[in-house]
mmCIF file of C-alpha atoms in Angstrom:
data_model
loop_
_atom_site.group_PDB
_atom_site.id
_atom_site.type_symbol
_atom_site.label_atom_id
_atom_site.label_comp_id
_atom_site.label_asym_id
_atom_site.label_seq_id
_atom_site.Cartn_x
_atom_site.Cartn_y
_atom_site.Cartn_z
ATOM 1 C CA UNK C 1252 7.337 11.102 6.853
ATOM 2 C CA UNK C 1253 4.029 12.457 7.130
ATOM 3 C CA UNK C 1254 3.551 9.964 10.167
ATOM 4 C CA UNK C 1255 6.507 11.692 11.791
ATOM 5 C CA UNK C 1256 5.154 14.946 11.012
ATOM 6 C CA UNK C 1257 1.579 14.582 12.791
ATOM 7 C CA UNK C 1258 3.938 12.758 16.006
ATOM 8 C CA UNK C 1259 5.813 15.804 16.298
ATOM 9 C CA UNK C 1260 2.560 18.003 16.165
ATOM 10 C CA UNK C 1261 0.716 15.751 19.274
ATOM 11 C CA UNK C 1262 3.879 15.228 21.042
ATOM 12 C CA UNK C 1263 4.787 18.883 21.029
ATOM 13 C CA UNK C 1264 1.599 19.997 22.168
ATOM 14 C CA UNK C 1265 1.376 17.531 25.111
ATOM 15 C CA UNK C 1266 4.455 18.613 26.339
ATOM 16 C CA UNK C 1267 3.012 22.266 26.148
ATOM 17 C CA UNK C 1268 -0.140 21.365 28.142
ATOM 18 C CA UNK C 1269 1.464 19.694 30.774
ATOM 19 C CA UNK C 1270 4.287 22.745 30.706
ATOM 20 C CA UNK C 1271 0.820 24.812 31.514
ATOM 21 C CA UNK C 1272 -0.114 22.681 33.470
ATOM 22 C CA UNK C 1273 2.775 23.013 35.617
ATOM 23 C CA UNK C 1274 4.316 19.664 35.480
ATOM 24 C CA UNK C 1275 8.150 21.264 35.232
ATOM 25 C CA UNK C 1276 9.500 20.383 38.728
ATOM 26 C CA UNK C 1277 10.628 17.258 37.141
ATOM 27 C CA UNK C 1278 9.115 15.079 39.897
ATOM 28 C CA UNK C 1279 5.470 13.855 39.875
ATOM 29 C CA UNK C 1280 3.582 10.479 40.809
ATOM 30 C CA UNK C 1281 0.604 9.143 38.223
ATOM 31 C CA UNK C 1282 -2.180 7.154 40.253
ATOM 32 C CA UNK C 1283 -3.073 5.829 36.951
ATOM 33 C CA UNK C 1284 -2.744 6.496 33.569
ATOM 34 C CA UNK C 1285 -3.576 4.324 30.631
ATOM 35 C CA UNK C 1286 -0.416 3.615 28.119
ATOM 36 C CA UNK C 1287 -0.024 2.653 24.497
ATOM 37 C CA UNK C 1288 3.280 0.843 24.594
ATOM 38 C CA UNK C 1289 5.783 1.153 21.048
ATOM 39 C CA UNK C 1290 8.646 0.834 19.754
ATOM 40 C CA UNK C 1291 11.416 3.251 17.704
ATOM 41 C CA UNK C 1292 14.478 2.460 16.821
ATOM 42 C CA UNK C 1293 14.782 0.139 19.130
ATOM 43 C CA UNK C 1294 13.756 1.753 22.076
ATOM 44 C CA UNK C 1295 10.377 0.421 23.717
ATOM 45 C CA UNK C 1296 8.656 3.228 25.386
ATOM 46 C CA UNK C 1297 4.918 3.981 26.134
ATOM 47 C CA UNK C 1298 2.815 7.195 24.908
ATOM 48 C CA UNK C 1299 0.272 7.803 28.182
ATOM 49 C CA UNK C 1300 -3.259 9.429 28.199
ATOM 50 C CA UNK C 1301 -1.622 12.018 30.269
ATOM 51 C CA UNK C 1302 0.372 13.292 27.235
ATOM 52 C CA UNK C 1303 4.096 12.450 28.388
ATOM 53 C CA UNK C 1304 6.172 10.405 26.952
ATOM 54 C CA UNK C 1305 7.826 7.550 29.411
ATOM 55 C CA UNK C 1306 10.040 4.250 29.687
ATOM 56 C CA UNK C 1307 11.393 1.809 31.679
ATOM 57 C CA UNK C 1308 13.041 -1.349 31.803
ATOM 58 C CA UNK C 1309 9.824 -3.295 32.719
ATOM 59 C CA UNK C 1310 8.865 -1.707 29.753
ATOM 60 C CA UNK C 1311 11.144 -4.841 27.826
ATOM 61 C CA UNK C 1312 8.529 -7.892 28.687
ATOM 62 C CA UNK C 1313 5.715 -5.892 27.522
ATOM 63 C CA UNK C 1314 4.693 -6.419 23.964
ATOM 64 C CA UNK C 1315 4.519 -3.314 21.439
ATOM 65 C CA UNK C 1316 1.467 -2.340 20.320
ATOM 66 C CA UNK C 1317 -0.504 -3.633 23.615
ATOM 67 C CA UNK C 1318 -2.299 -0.589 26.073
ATOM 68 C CA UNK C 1319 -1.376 -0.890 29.600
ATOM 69 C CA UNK C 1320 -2.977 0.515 32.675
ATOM 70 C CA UNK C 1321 -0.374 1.351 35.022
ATOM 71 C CA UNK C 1322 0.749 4.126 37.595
ATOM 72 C CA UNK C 1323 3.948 5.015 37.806
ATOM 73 C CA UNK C 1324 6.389 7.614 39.594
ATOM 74 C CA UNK C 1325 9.115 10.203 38.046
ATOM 75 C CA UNK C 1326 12.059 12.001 40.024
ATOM 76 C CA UNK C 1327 14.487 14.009 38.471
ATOM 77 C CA UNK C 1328 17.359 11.587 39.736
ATOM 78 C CA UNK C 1329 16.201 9.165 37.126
ATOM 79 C CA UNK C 1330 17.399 11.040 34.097
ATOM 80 C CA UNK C 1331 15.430 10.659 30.850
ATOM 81 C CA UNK C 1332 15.821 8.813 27.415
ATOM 82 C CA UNK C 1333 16.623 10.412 24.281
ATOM 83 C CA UNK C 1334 14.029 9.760 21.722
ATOM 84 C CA UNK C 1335 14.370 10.620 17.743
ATOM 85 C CA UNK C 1336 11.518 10.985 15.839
ATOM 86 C CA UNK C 1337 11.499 12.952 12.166
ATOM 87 C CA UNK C 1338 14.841 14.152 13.046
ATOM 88 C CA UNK C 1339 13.912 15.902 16.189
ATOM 89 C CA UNK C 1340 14.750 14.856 19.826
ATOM 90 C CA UNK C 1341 12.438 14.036 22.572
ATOM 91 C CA UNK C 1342 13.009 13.089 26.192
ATOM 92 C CA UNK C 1343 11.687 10.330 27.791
ATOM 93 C CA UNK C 1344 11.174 10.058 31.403
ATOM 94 C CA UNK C 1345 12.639 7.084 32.932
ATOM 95 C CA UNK C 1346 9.905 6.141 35.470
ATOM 96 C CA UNK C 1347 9.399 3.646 38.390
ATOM 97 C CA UNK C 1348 6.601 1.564 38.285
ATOM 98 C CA UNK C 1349 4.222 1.487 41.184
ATOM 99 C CA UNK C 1350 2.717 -2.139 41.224
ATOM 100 C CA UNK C 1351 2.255 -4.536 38.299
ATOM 101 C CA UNK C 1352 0.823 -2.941 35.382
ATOM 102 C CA UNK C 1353 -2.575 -4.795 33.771
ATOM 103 C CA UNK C 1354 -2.861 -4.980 29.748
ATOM 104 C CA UNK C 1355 -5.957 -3.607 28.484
ATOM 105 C CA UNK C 1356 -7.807 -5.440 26.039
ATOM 106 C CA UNK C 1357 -8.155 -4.033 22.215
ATOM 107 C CA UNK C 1358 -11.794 -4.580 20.847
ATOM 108 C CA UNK C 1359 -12.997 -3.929 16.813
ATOM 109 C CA UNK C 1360 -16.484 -3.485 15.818
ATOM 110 C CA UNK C 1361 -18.724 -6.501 15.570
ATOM 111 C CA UNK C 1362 -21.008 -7.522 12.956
ATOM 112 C CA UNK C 1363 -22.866 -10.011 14.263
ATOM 113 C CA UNK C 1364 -26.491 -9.215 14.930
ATOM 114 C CA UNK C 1365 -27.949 -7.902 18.294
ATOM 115 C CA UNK C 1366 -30.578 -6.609 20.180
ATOM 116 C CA UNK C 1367 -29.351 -3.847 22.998
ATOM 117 C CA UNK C 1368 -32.786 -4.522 24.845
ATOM 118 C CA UNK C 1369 -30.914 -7.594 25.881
ATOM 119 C CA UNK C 1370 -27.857 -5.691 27.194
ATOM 120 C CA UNK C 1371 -27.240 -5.594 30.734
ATOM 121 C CA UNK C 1372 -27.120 -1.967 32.250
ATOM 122 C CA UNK C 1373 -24.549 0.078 32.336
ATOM 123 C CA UNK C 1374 -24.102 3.170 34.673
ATOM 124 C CA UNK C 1375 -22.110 5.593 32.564
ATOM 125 C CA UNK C 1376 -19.767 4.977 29.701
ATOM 126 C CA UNK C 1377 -16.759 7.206 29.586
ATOM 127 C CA UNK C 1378 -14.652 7.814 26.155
ATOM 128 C CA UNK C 1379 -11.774 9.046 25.662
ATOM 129 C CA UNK C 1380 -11.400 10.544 22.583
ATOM 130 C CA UNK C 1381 -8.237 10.893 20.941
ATOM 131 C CA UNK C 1382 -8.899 12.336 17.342
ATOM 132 C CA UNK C 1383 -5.163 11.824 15.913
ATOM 133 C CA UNK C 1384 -5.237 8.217 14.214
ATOM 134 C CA UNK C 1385 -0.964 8.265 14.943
ATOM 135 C CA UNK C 1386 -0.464 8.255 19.022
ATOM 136 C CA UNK C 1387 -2.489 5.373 20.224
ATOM 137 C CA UNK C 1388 -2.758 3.898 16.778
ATOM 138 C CA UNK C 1389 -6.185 5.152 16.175
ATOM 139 C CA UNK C 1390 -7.772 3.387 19.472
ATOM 140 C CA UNK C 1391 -10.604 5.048 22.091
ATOM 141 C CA UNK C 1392 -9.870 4.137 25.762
ATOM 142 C CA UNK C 1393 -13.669 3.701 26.808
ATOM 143 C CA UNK C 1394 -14.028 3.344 30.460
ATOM 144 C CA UNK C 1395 -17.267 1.546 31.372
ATOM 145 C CA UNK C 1396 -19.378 1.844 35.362
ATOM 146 C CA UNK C 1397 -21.626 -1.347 36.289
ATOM 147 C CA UNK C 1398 -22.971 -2.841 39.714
ATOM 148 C CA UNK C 1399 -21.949 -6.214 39.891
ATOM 149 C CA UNK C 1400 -22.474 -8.644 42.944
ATOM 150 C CA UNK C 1401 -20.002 -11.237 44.526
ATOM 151 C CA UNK C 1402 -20.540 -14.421 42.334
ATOM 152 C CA UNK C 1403 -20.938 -12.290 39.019
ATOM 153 C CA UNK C 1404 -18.575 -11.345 36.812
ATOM 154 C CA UNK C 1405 -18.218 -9.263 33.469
ATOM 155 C CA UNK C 1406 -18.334 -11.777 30.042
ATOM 156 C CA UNK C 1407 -18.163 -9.647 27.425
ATOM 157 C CA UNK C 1408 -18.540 -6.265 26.302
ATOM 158 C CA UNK C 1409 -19.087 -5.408 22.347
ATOM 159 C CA UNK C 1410 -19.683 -2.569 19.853
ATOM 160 C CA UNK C 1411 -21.461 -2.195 17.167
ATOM 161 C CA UNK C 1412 -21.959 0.850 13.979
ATOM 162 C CA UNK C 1413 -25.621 1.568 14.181
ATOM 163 C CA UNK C 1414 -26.491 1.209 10.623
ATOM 164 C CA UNK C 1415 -30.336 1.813 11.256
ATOM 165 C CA UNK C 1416 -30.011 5.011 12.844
ATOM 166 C CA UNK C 1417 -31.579 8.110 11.319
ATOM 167 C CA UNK C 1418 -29.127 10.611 12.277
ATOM 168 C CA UNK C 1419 -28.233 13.224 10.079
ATOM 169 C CA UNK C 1420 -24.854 12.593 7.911
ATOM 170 C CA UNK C 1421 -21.435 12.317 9.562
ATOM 171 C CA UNK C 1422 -23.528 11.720 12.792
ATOM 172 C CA UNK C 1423 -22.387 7.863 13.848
ATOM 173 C CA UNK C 1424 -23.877 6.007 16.881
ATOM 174 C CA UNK C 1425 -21.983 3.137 18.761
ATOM 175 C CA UNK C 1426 -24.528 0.745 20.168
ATOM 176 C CA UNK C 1427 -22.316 -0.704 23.381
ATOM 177 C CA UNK C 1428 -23.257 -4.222 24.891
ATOM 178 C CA UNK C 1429 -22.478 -5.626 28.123
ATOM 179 C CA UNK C 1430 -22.696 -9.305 29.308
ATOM 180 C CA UNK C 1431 -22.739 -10.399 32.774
ATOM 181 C CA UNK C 1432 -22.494 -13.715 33.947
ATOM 182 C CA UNK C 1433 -22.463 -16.040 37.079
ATOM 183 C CA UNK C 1434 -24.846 -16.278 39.908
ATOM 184 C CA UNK C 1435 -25.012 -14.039 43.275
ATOM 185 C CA UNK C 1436 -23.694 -15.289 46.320
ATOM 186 C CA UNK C 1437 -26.104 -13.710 48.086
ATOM 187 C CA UNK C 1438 -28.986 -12.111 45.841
ATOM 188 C CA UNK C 1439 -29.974 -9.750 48.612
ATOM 189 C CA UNK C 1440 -26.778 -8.526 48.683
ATOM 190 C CA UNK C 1441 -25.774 -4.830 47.502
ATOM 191 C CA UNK C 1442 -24.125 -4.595 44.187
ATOM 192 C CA UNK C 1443 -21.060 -2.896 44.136
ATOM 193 C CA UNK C 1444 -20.029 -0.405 41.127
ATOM 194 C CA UNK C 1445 -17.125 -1.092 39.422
ATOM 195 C CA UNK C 1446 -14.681 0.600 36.635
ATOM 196 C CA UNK C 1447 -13.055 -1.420 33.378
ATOM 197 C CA UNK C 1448 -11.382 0.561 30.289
ATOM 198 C CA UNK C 1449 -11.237 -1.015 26.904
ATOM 199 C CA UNK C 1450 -8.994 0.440 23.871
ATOM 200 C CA UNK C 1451 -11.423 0.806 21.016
ATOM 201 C CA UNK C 1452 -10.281 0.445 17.737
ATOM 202 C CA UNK C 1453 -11.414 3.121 15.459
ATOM 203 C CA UNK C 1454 -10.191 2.462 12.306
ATOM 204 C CA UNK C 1455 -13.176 0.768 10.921
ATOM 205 C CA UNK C 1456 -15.450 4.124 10.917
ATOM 206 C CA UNK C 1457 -12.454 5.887 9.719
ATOM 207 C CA UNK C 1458 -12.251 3.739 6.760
ATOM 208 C CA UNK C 1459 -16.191 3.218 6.393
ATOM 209 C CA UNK C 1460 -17.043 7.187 6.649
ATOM 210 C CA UNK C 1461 -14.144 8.862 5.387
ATOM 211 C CA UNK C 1462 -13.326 10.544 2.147
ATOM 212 C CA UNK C 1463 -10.413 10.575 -0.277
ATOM 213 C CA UNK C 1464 -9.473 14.255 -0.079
ATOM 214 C CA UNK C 1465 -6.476 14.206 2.147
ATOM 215 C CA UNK C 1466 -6.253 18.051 2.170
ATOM 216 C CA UNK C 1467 -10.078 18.885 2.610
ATOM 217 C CA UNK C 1468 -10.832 17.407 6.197
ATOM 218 C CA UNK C 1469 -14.359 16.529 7.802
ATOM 219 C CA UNK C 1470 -15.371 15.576 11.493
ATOM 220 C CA UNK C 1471 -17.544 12.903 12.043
ATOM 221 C CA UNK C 1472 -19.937 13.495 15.224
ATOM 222 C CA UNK C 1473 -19.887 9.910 17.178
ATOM 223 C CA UNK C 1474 -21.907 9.350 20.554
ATOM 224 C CA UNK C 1475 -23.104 6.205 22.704
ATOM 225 C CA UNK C 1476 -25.937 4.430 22.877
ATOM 226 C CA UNK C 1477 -26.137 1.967 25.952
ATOM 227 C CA UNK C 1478 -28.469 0.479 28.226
ATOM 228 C CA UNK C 1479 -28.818 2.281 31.326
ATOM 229 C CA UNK C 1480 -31.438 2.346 34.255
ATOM 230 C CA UNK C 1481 -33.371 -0.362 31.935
ATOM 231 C CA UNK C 1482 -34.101 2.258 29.417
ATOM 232 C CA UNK C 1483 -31.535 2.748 25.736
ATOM 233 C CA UNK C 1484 -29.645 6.146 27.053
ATOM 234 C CA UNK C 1485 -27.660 7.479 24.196
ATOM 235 C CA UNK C 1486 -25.442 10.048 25.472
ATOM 236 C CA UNK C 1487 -25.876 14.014 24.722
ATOM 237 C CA UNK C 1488 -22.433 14.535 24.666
ATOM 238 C CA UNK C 1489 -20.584 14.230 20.942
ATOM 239 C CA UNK C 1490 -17.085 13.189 19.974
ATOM 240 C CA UNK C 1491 -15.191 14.377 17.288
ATOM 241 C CA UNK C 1492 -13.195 12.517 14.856
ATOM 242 C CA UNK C 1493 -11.667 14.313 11.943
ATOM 243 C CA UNK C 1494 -11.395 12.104 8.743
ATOM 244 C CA UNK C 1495 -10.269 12.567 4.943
ATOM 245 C CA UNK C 1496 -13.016 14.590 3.184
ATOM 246 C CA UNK C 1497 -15.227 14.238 0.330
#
């Protein structure tokens, strides 16, 4: 019930932001928005980064509890889906897909040992940082910028919980990992930079940092620690995620 409770809270206020944000004419396109596809009663129906709720009957083949990135289209003409959730009702658009959507892959925390000064560079790391553990089932979308040459390709990408950091408490670095493989083409070539998105799973620092005081809440402070321009960059900027207290 409680579950329900916190839905209605983030669904509610996405609707309101994109009410304010004037997304009322009942017609819009998304370029590309990154989707956490579920299931209710039945009813398969994805819960986007954009803060709308949306279906479709692609929507069928694709397995709940997988992220999709995808961009899709809305016009009024399509009608929408009733949705119940904690005994309210909730529309959801019924969309068109614009081209075949691609299933982004969920990554964990690993505990094998590393050393980051043997990371290949990144050029930025973007997160987005959903604090709610309920409406993408406590998972990050981190988008991640590299230069990569023809030949080359991306092998793996990992995280890891900084436990020799010094910060202060309830300040949590993510130490971020890239692999790149294959050989060049053409080694005097220009690299080109290019975009992938991951769906982080946050659940192990929520369960590793967190309290037991359900009512008394804390944040935890979380930033990113990469390598960039062959130096470790972590990033200024903080993220917020609000946990069970002490």
């Amino acid at each position: 019930m409680r579950k329900s409770f916190l839905f209605l809270i983030i669904v509610a206020s996405g609707l309101i932001l994109s009410s304010c944000l004037g997304d009322t004419s009942r017609h819009y396109t998304q370029p590309l928005d990154y989707v956490y596809i579920t299931n209710e009663g039945g009813l398969t129906y994805g819960r986007t980064l954009s803060n709308r709720l949306i279906t479709s009957n692609e929507f069928l083949m694709m397995m709940p509890g997988t992220f999709q990135s995808m961009s899709y289209s809305y016009e009024e003409v399509n009608g929408v889906t009733p949705l119940q959730i904690g005994g309210q009702t909730f529309q959801l658009d019924n969309i068109d897909l614009n081209g075949t959507p691609v299933e982004i892959h969920k990554y964990g925390f690993s505990s094998m040992p590393y050393d980051l000064e043997t990371s290949d560079e990144f050029l930025q790391i973007i997160p987005y940082a959903i604090d709610d553990p309920i409406y993408f089932n406590d998972h990050w979308f981190i988008e991640y910028v590299y230069a990569i040459k023809k030949g080359e390709r991306v092998e793996d990408i990992s995280f890891y919980i900084n436990e020799e950091s010094n910060s202060p408490i309830n300040e949590i670095i993510i130490d971020v990992m890239l692999e790149i493989s294959g050989t060049p083409d053409d080694p005097n070539a220009n690299a080109t930079n290019e975009v992938g998105v991951v769906a982080l799973n946050m659940a192990q620092i929520r369960s590793q940092f967190e309290g037991t005081n359900d009512t008394n809440k804390k944040q935890l402070r979380i930033k990113f620690n990469y390598k960039k321009n062959a130096s470790n960059n972590t990033t200024d900027q903080f993220y917020n995620l609000t946990v069970k207290g002490n």
